[in-house]
XYZ file of C-alpha atoms in Angstrom:
664
model
C 0.000 0.000 0.000
C 2.835 2.367 0.804
C 5.759 1.099 -1.283
C 4.041 2.174 -4.476
C 7.169 2.131 -6.656
C 7.916 -1.434 -5.467
C 11.616 -0.747 -4.897
C 11.544 -2.286 -1.428
C 12.489 1.011 0.246
C 10.239 2.882 2.685
C 10.968 6.440 3.742
C 10.157 7.991 7.092
C 7.192 9.832 5.546
C 5.834 6.517 4.288
C 6.319 4.906 7.693
C 4.372 7.811 9.176
C 1.597 7.173 6.654
C 1.474 3.465 7.613
C 1.171 4.390 11.301
C -1.559 6.943 10.584
C -3.546 4.410 8.544
C -3.240 1.715 11.234
C -4.143 4.156 14.023
C -7.154 5.382 12.052
C -8.377 1.826 11.403
C -8.149 1.076 15.127
C -9.530 4.471 16.245
C -6.366 5.364 18.180
C -6.436 9.142 17.936
C -3.447 9.708 20.241
C -1.195 7.478 18.149
C -2.409 9.226 15.010
C -1.385 12.577 16.502
C 2.063 11.242 17.413
C 2.638 9.348 14.142
C 5.693 11.444 13.345
C 7.341 10.654 16.675
C 6.673 6.925 16.319
C 7.888 6.915 12.716
C 11.175 8.388 13.926
C 11.387 5.609 16.544
C 11.005 2.904 13.890
C 13.555 4.599 11.629
C 15.986 4.788 14.524
C 15.563 1.051 15.094
C 15.756 -0.089 11.457
C 17.905 2.658 9.931
C 20.874 3.036 12.287
C 23.078 4.327 9.434
C 20.708 7.225 8.660
C 20.295 6.182 5.039
C 16.920 7.911 4.967
C 14.972 4.740 4.258
C 14.417 1.227 5.557
C 14.007 -1.975 3.593
C 10.526 -3.445 3.513
C 11.766 -6.922 4.471
C 13.239 -5.448 7.679
C 9.856 -3.959 8.555
C 8.170 -7.279 7.763
C 10.612 -9.101 10.070
C 9.839 -6.685 12.895
C 6.100 -7.020 12.262
C 6.232 -10.814 12.410
C 8.216 -10.934 15.624
C 6.046 -12.154 18.490
C 5.736 -9.633 21.300
C 8.152 -10.376 24.096
C 5.861 -11.478 26.869
C 7.202 -12.504 30.236
C 5.445 -15.243 32.149
C 5.221 -14.490 35.842
C 4.278 -17.962 37.044
C 5.075 -21.127 35.089
C 1.909 -22.883 33.979
C 1.658 -26.541 34.811
C 0.799 -28.369 31.589
C -0.609 -31.357 33.418
C -2.825 -29.192 35.625
C -3.914 -27.169 32.611
C -4.871 -30.307 30.697
C -6.799 -31.674 33.677
C -8.600 -28.361 34.048
C -9.471 -28.253 30.357
C -10.913 -31.749 30.610
C -13.022 -30.766 33.636
C -14.372 -27.666 31.924
C -15.469 -29.443 28.769
C -19.242 -29.132 28.493
C -20.832 -32.488 29.193
C -23.978 -33.536 27.412
C -26.347 -35.041 29.952
C -28.749 -37.372 28.187
C -31.139 -37.645 31.107
C -33.301 -34.474 31.165
C -34.139 -35.008 34.847
C -30.449 -35.054 35.806
C -29.808 -32.011 33.619
C -32.658 -30.171 35.302
C -31.400 -31.303 38.734
C -27.895 -29.947 38.144
C -29.177 -26.592 36.829
C -31.529 -26.260 39.795
C -28.784 -27.153 42.269
C -26.381 -24.558 40.845
C -29.135 -21.946 40.797
C -30.026 -22.551 44.462
C -26.391 -22.502 45.572
C -25.839 -19.176 43.834
C -29.128 -17.563 44.869
C -30.141 -19.095 48.214
C -30.105 -15.702 49.988
C -32.413 -14.157 47.404
C -34.632 -17.250 47.386
C -35.400 -17.283 51.104
C -36.068 -13.524 51.144
C -38.437 -13.854 48.172
C -40.179 -16.848 49.727
C -40.627 -14.957 52.991
C -42.014 -11.932 51.143
C -44.410 -14.021 49.061
C -45.444 -15.968 52.178
C -46.278 -12.781 54.072
C -48.283 -11.398 51.150
C -50.147 -14.669 50.708
C -50.970 -14.799 54.419
C -52.218 -11.196 54.493
C -54.349 -11.738 51.391
C -55.829 -14.978 52.776
C -56.503 -13.377 56.178
C -58.529 -10.503 54.697
C -60.173 -12.726 52.104
C -61.531 -15.104 54.763
C -62.469 -12.221 57.066
C -64.719 -10.595 54.444
C -65.990 -13.977 53.246
C -67.663 -14.282 56.644
C -69.142 -10.760 56.744
C -72.604 -9.617 55.715
C -71.211 -7.552 52.820
C -70.277 -10.804 51.085
C -73.952 -11.514 50.405
C -74.148 -8.362 48.271
C -70.630 -7.873 46.899
C -69.539 -11.493 46.729
C -65.931 -12.545 46.165
C -65.213 -9.144 44.595
C -64.974 -7.486 48.003
C -62.809 -10.342 49.299
C -60.315 -9.833 46.457
C -60.397 -6.037 46.876
C -59.723 -6.193 50.611
C -57.117 -8.940 50.324
C -55.141 -7.013 47.715
C -55.522 -3.821 49.776
C -53.845 -5.541 52.728
C -50.867 -6.576 50.587
C -50.735 -3.030 49.211
C -50.427 -1.531 52.686
C -47.647 -3.977 53.520
C -45.738 -3.330 50.272
C -46.144 0.453 50.481
C -44.488 0.245 53.890
C -41.826 -2.257 52.830
C -40.731 -0.462 49.647
C -39.172 2.348 51.687
C -36.805 0.056 53.601
C -34.488 -0.937 50.681
C -33.758 2.766 50.047
C -32.888 3.524 53.687
C -29.202 3.425 52.793
C -27.769 4.540 56.134
C -29.649 1.745 57.879
C -28.529 -0.847 55.312
C -24.896 0.328 55.488
C -24.969 0.102 59.303
C -26.502 -3.391 59.227
C -23.967 -4.756 56.728
C -20.982 -3.171 58.532
C -21.954 -3.698 62.175
C -23.879 -6.968 62.141
C -23.521 -10.495 60.785
C -26.788 -10.276 58.844
C -24.882 -9.837 55.590
C -24.172 -13.585 55.666
C -27.870 -14.389 55.131
C -29.427 -11.155 53.831
C -28.470 -9.974 50.300
C -28.058 -6.282 51.139
C -26.389 -5.719 47.755
C -29.714 -6.473 46.047
C -31.586 -3.701 47.835
C -32.480 -1.829 44.638
C -33.521 -5.022 42.870
C -35.795 -5.877 45.791
C -37.163 -2.320 45.652
C -38.129 -2.959 42.006
C -39.687 -6.341 42.830
C -41.848 -4.733 45.508
C -42.881 -2.070 42.963
C -44.134 -4.873 40.700
C -46.047 -6.318 43.661
C -47.628 -2.915 44.273
C -48.654 -2.657 40.620
C -50.377 -6.057 40.779
C -52.076 -5.119 44.056
C -53.325 -1.810 42.639
C -54.714 -3.574 39.565
C -56.550 -6.218 41.621
C -57.860 -3.687 44.144
C -59.043 -1.189 41.528
C -60.631 -3.705 39.153
C -62.394 -5.576 41.969
C -63.935 -2.328 43.228
C -64.730 -0.519 39.991
C -65.739 -3.420 37.783
C -67.319 -5.798 40.276
C -68.479 -4.901 43.787
C -69.587 -1.284 43.091
C -71.856 -2.376 40.177
C -73.253 -5.196 42.354
C -74.074 -2.685 45.079
C -75.804 -0.354 42.617
C -77.989 -3.184 41.318
C -78.845 -4.617 44.729
C -82.500 -4.803 45.781
C -83.772 -2.915 48.834
C -83.658 -6.089 50.918
C -80.133 -6.886 49.791
C -78.977 -3.308 50.432
C -80.334 -3.100 53.989
C -77.189 -4.618 55.656
C -75.122 -2.019 53.746
C -76.810 1.025 55.323
C -74.305 1.364 58.218
C -71.533 1.695 55.639
C -73.027 3.612 52.709
C -75.967 5.435 54.348
C -79.680 4.885 54.336
C -79.973 6.044 50.740
C -78.646 3.542 48.227
C -75.957 5.093 45.973
C -77.819 6.379 42.917
C -75.080 5.918 40.303
C -71.438 5.148 39.622
C -70.415 8.793 39.970
C -71.365 8.671 43.674
C -68.380 6.410 44.363
C -65.900 8.374 42.264
C -66.641 11.821 43.696
C -66.142 10.743 47.308
C -62.881 11.117 49.235
C -62.143 7.424 48.757
C -62.632 7.626 44.979
C -60.727 10.889 44.412
C -57.715 9.885 46.541
C -57.613 6.435 44.934
C -57.676 7.764 41.368
C -55.020 10.427 42.043
C -52.741 7.829 43.690
C -53.058 5.486 40.721
C -52.211 8.294 38.280
C -49.173 9.449 40.274
C -47.868 5.907 40.739
C -48.373 5.172 37.035
C -46.279 8.238 36.133
C -43.484 7.295 38.556
C -43.501 3.642 37.494
C -43.452 4.453 33.768
C -40.633 7.011 33.959
C -38.570 4.614 36.093
C -38.450 1.962 33.370
C -35.106 1.733 31.488
C -36.659 2.895 28.197
C -37.682 6.260 29.675
C -34.978 6.655 32.336
C -32.176 6.134 29.800
C -33.863 7.871 26.849
C -33.944 4.700 24.764
C -37.192 5.554 22.989
C -37.282 7.549 19.781
C -39.801 10.171 20.863
C -40.653 13.627 19.472
C -38.601 16.511 20.883
C -41.367 17.889 23.090
C -41.775 14.441 24.704
C -38.011 13.899 25.042
C -37.979 16.640 27.668
C -40.313 14.549 29.783
C -37.911 11.579 29.863
C -34.377 10.962 31.106
C -32.911 10.651 34.571
C -34.197 14.024 35.736
C -37.768 13.051 34.881
C -37.283 9.769 36.727
C -35.818 11.501 39.780
C -38.509 14.161 40.119
C -41.386 11.776 39.355
C -40.149 9.403 42.038
C -40.507 12.187 44.587
C -44.227 12.210 43.930
C -44.201 9.550 46.641
C -44.666 12.357 49.196
C -48.130 13.054 47.763
C -48.887 9.359 47.263
C -48.256 8.510 50.908
C -50.249 11.513 52.099
C -53.185 10.443 49.940
C -52.779 6.825 51.053
C -53.198 7.806 54.698
C -56.298 9.846 53.863
C -57.609 6.983 51.720
C -57.065 4.611 54.651
C -59.048 6.825 57.015
C -62.128 7.240 54.792
C -63.009 3.588 54.263
C -66.458 2.428 53.184
C -66.636 -0.772 55.193
C -64.477 0.025 58.238
C -65.602 2.648 60.764
C -63.654 1.835 63.956
C -60.309 3.655 64.187
C -58.294 0.665 65.419
C -59.434 -1.338 62.403
C -58.028 1.285 60.023
C -54.519 -0.133 59.882
C -52.940 1.833 57.022
C -51.215 4.286 59.363
C -49.979 1.397 61.495
C -48.194 -0.170 58.511
C -46.648 3.131 57.419
C -45.673 4.737 60.747
C -42.273 3.071 61.294
C -40.998 2.998 57.653
C -41.997 6.629 57.001
C -40.370 7.742 60.263
C -37.210 5.804 59.440
C -37.044 7.208 55.903
C -37.705 10.757 57.144
C -34.842 10.379 59.626
C -32.587 9.203 56.796
C -33.371 12.317 54.771
C -32.835 14.557 57.798
C -29.480 12.873 58.450
C -28.488 13.551 54.827
C -29.453 17.232 55.088
C -27.710 17.662 58.443
C -24.581 15.690 57.572
C -24.053 17.356 54.193
C -24.417 20.818 55.708
C -21.901 20.336 58.514
C -19.395 18.275 56.507
C -18.520 20.890 53.933
C -16.021 20.051 51.202
C -13.689 22.274 49.240
C -12.808 21.582 45.615
C -9.078 20.903 45.330
C -8.778 19.985 41.660
C -10.982 19.549 38.619
C -10.099 17.640 35.469
C -12.109 17.109 32.306
C -10.769 14.069 30.478
C -11.361 12.627 27.008
C -14.455 10.469 26.890
C -16.548 13.120 28.695
C -15.323 12.235 32.184
C -15.206 14.838 34.938
C -12.872 14.254 37.870
C -13.451 16.095 41.155
C -10.886 16.099 43.955
C -12.304 17.406 47.242
C -11.094 17.937 50.755
C -11.998 15.092 53.109
C -14.374 16.229 55.898
C -13.274 15.495 59.429
C -14.629 12.155 60.571
C -15.527 11.003 57.043
C -14.527 7.338 57.157
C -15.162 4.978 54.290
C -14.029 1.723 52.730
C -12.740 1.177 49.221
C -15.593 0.201 46.937
C -18.193 2.345 48.726
C -20.057 5.251 47.140
C -21.410 8.634 48.152
C -24.065 11.049 46.917
C -23.089 14.351 45.322
C -25.173 17.520 45.105
C -24.331 20.661 43.134
C -26.651 23.613 43.749
C -25.465 25.265 40.513
C -27.187 22.410 38.653
C -30.028 21.526 41.021
C -30.510 22.199 44.713
C -32.619 19.074 45.156
C -30.918 16.336 43.161
C -28.424 13.930 44.767
C -26.610 11.420 42.571
C -24.514 8.387 43.621
C -20.901 7.949 42.502
C -18.196 5.476 43.472
C -15.378 6.948 45.549
C -12.147 6.593 43.561
C -9.776 7.743 46.288
C -8.510 5.248 48.852
C -9.344 5.460 52.583
C -5.724 6.340 53.306
C -5.718 9.370 50.976
C -6.066 12.858 52.438
C -8.676 13.833 49.846
C -11.900 12.514 48.288
C -12.279 11.970 44.564
C -15.000 10.895 42.152
C -14.915 10.347 38.398
C -18.202 11.187 36.672
C -19.109 10.106 33.135
C -21.507 12.510 31.408
C -24.370 10.235 30.423
C -27.527 12.138 31.409
C -29.030 15.581 31.895
C -27.577 16.248 35.341
C -24.049 15.009 34.601
C -23.897 17.016 31.361
C -24.857 20.194 33.203
C -22.356 19.415 35.968
C -19.562 19.075 33.435
C -20.614 22.351 31.816
C -20.544 24.394 35.037
C -17.111 23.051 36.002
C -15.688 23.385 32.501
C -16.501 27.104 32.610
C -14.045 27.646 35.483
C -11.286 25.472 33.991
C -8.425 26.713 31.846
C -7.642 25.127 28.460
C -5.054 22.333 28.694
C -1.388 23.135 28.049
C 0.065 22.071 24.701
C 0.465 18.326 24.521
C -1.678 17.741 27.599
C -5.188 16.353 27.691
C -7.799 17.311 30.240
C -8.627 20.595 31.932
C -6.904 20.996 35.260
C -7.292 23.484 38.109
C -5.269 23.344 41.293
C -6.384 24.572 44.710
C -6.127 28.294 45.256
C -5.909 29.293 41.602
C -9.631 29.891 41.270
C -12.201 30.628 43.967
C -15.298 30.390 41.805
C -15.792 26.635 41.840
C -19.445 25.645 42.153
C -20.436 24.519 45.630
C -20.512 20.764 46.195
C -22.271 18.860 48.991
C -21.666 15.196 49.715
C -23.525 12.541 51.674
C -22.231 9.143 52.656
C -20.441 6.850 52.554
C -22.790 4.011 51.697
C -22.160 0.293 51.456
C -21.572 -1.447 48.133
C -20.605 -4.989 47.087
C -17.014 -4.028 46.228
C -16.237 -3.023 49.827
C -16.104 -6.719 50.784
C -12.961 -7.366 48.739
C -10.819 -7.474 51.907
C -12.459 -10.756 52.881
C -10.735 -12.568 50.008
C -7.112 -13.618 49.608
C -7.501 -13.331 45.830
C -9.781 -10.907 43.968
C -10.710 -10.461 40.323
C -11.717 -6.842 39.639
C -13.516 -6.133 36.371
C -14.492 -2.639 35.238
C -16.126 -1.659 31.955
C -15.443 1.958 31.007
C -16.361 4.252 33.880
C -17.226 1.100 35.839
C -13.536 0.993 36.788
C -14.136 3.673 39.438
C -14.783 1.450 42.507
C -11.998 -0.898 41.394
C -9.493 1.963 41.236
C -10.189 2.762 44.882
C -9.566 -0.887 45.768
C -6.290 -0.960 43.821
C -5.141 2.235 45.554
C -6.123 0.798 48.938
C -4.068 -2.336 48.299
C -1.101 -0.161 47.317
C -1.492 1.972 50.459
C -1.592 -1.152 52.610
C 1.552 -2.408 50.908
C 3.259 0.896 51.689
C 2.178 0.690 55.320
C 3.520 -2.847 55.573
C 6.891 -1.741 54.194
C 7.028 1.211 56.591
C 6.155 -1.035 59.530
C 8.773 -3.602 58.587
C 11.419 -0.871 58.150
C 10.508 0.735 61.467
C 10.398 -2.491 63.471
C 12.847 -4.976 61.931
C 12.715 -8.368 63.554
C 9.413 -7.608 65.258
C 7.633 -10.495 63.618
C 5.663 -8.215 61.297
C 7.414 -9.502 58.228
C 5.894 -12.095 55.906
C 2.443 -10.536 55.959
C 1.905 -10.531 59.748
C 1.347 -6.774 59.612
C -2.117 -7.268 58.216
C -3.143 -9.598 60.976
C -2.011 -7.261 63.746
C -2.433 -3.701 62.588
C -4.793 -3.984 59.646
C -7.560 -6.245 60.850
C -9.757 -7.700 58.137
C -7.349 -7.092 55.228
C -6.645 -10.491 53.677
C -5.965 -9.670 50.029
C -2.666 -11.078 48.802
C -3.338 -11.035 45.064
C -5.509 -8.877 42.796
C -6.246 -9.164 39.072
C -7.615 -5.937 37.624
C -9.178 -6.020 34.149
C -10.194 -2.664 32.749
C -12.027 -2.832 29.423
C -12.693 0.425 27.600
C -13.665 1.410 24.074
C -11.671 4.653 23.695
C -7.928 5.171 23.912
C -8.459 8.504 25.660
C -10.161 6.723 28.575
C -6.781 5.604 29.890
C -6.094 9.242 30.820
C -8.637 8.947 33.656
C -6.419 6.838 35.912
C -3.030 7.191 34.249
C -1.243 8.275 37.424
C -2.612 5.378 39.460
C -1.634 2.815 36.825
C 1.924 4.121 36.749
C 2.126 4.146 40.545
C 1.022 0.513 40.734
C 3.431 -0.558 37.973
C 6.366 1.218 39.656
C 5.777 0.077 43.211
C 4.330 -3.408 42.885
C 7.616 -5.294 42.853
C 6.035 -8.436 44.320
C 3.395 -8.675 41.555
C 0.554 -8.397 44.053
C -1.602 -6.550 41.509
C -1.836 -7.677 37.909
C -3.105 -4.893 35.675
C -4.734 -5.763 32.364
C -5.933 -2.912 30.167
C -8.068 -3.774 27.143
C -8.862 -1.347 24.340
C -11.774 -2.809 22.370
C -11.501 -0.374 19.456
C -8.284 -2.122 18.367
C -8.539 -5.298 16.313
C -7.473 -8.399 18.212
C -3.818 -9.369 18.365
C -2.864 -11.330 15.246
C -5.175 -9.328 12.990
C -3.316 -7.696 10.088
C -5.015 -4.373 10.822
C -3.425 -4.177 14.267
C -0.074 -5.849 13.484
C 1.808 -2.554 13.139
C 0.310 -1.251 16.396
C 1.451 -4.437 18.167
C 4.967 -4.024 16.797
C 5.094 -0.355 17.685
C 3.776 -1.115 21.166
C 6.500 -3.708 21.857
C 9.234 -1.490 20.447
C 8.198 1.615 22.363
C 7.638 -0.244 25.639
C 11.023 -1.984 25.405
C 12.823 1.318 24.819
C 10.862 3.781 26.994
C 8.839 1.593 29.355
C 5.594 3.281 28.242
C 2.680 1.728 26.369
C 1.709 3.603 23.201
C -2.006 2.822 23.644
C -2.604 3.607 27.313
C 0.272 6.025 27.852
C 1.156 4.158 31.049
C 3.751 1.589 32.036
C 1.061 -1.098 31.711
C 0.944 -2.773 28.285
C -2.537 -2.820 26.795
C -4.300 -5.756 25.212
C -6.514 -5.469 22.167
C -10.178 -6.384 21.569
C -12.187 -8.064 24.337
C -10.795 -10.432 26.967
C -11.417 -14.152 26.760
C -13.154 -14.394 30.120
C -13.094 -18.183 30.211
C -9.315 -18.075 29.802
C -9.076 -15.397 32.504
C -10.914 -17.624 34.997
C -8.852 -20.614 33.924
C -5.549 -18.811 34.535
C -6.683 -17.775 38.008
C -7.616 -21.375 38.858
C -4.204 -22.567 37.609
C -2.429 -20.280 40.069
C -4.870 -20.470 42.992
C -6.189 -24.024 42.977
C -8.759 -24.584 45.755
C -8.816 -20.923 46.859
C -11.869 -18.713 47.322
C -11.884 -15.910 44.749
C -13.911 -12.719 45.005
C -15.131 -11.506 41.594
C -16.238 -7.857 41.603
C -17.807 -6.317 38.526
C -19.018 -2.822 37.706
C -20.271 -1.878 34.273
C -22.925 -2.522 31.661
C -25.409 -5.322 32.475
C -24.551 -7.206 29.261
C -21.428 -8.825 30.753
C -23.032 -9.735 34.093
C -24.577 -12.998 32.899
C -21.343 -14.284 31.346
C -19.154 -13.494 34.359
C -21.715 -14.915 36.803
C -22.170 -18.106 34.762
C -18.417 -18.636 34.460
C -18.067 -18.152 38.228
C -20.680 -20.876 38.735
C -19.120 -23.240 36.187
C -15.600 -22.956 37.559
C -16.791 -23.176 41.170
C -18.622 -26.443 40.591
C -16.107 -28.091 38.261
C -12.699 -27.118 39.677
C -13.068 -26.875 43.454
C -11.978 -23.214 43.338
C -14.841 -21.113 44.697
C -15.737 -17.927 42.819
C -18.068 -15.477 44.591
C -19.587 -13.037 42.102
C -20.558 -9.479 43.157
C -21.987 -6.715 40.975
C -22.477 -3.028 41.668
C -26.207 -2.281 41.457
C -26.637 1.486 41.798
């Protein structure tokens, strides 16, 4: 393509053109910008005599050379073959045995969720049956029939679910329970938002049953009742029989019920992924009514819904005694608890003020905020906090993983601009940032150089699955794109603990703190001895987000405690002709300068997507029989594959993989 005169000679300008074409094909904009520099590097390697050209066969030889890869731990061929044999999919001819094995694996992986769901369904079934039987034995049954039994049974489950749905979003309470008690061993606190959604589905079913039973069944039966049939109803509906359907709708019970249904329908609809993430192709005037902001504000209609629910529970047709009106009894404790949570947030965020130390806007629309750490703000790696910016919205609080480590003297978050609020946040901070210096990416602002930063409030920290990484000797950390944020905090925490161990050993030689005893004495609960971090991102510029941390790990981790694996999916897989030159350039540049041309760090990047089965297999080879913690944050698409592989390897190799996914 480049040696057009077919003389076998390639000039530096032609080498530059080859690099530009390869970088363009693999969407590596940074390499494309530095094509001239990399062309000079290749000429220096292949043209030591400064002839002004290189021979094409020399370039071909360099291209065909396999990258020099060092193997940290020698693989055992026998163990690898045995493992491969174990992991071969077996075809079970007996469908009953196949079903048995699938069911067994499912129960082992989900037993915590199963018992919670069974308990929830059992309580709802009991409440429904209790009210159903109660009204089956009342005089109203003779007029309204089973319609009133269904309406009252579903109403009882509604009251229970309307109370219960608040508990999964009481984050302070959940964080305290998972940190201070042993309940985390049997209660899946990490699934709090999923359980919140399940309860919402239960409420929807209850509303449908309650509304249809009343409007389409027992009200019409009451209207068409004879005088003799209506007589037992007089204590409840008055001496005069309701004249028409409108009589029911215009009453307090009817108005409050209809308004509640409308408000809940709005909140439920805008909370679905299609509306919350703007996945629907709607007209412009309707687009404004969707997105995360619409979801957030519509969800706060719950204040009106609960107020109307209490009123609706007071003005009941068939219940006149106050102690039989149980709606307020169901709601009293959850509403009080939730109100206290919101008051704690308001109080804590106001007294724990933060000051912006540094702002950076990176390629890939990522905003990094470094803040001062409030006194007494203690957190664990993997946890998250809520952020509020009054310049964008005084009311909205959004959750973000904390990317700084507990040992750092500052707090940091990295925010990807994906929705309305994050786009506006990036805009207001970009306005106070200076353009980047020549050759630098990102917009930086150090403390004291600008006093007009927008005010930021924080609330937290809150528990998340990733905070449990310290319980495992070996962890596999997987982050997709901005999903690397909680994993970065964990990596930094491991590095800080390594530094503390070295300082302790240097300060107290011969004290018995060598060989890892430091963790057991001075760092209770920290067990991690090996971490594999896989960061998969689509854009080359994304590596700028955590460039400093990657370099720090590569420089200091002499004992190979942390294995860093960066994957750039925009580049064609290794071995593909379209990425061959990039592979060669990467090896050459890393060997000479110790810097990867793709990531710009000391960590060499891989191309395309990881082979996750091979990743699990390599971990089993080096940690046979161990218990591995797998922590994932990113798009839902990869969740099923990673979870299924964790199950497969756990049940076929004897090495236990515990899978955890960030859910907020």
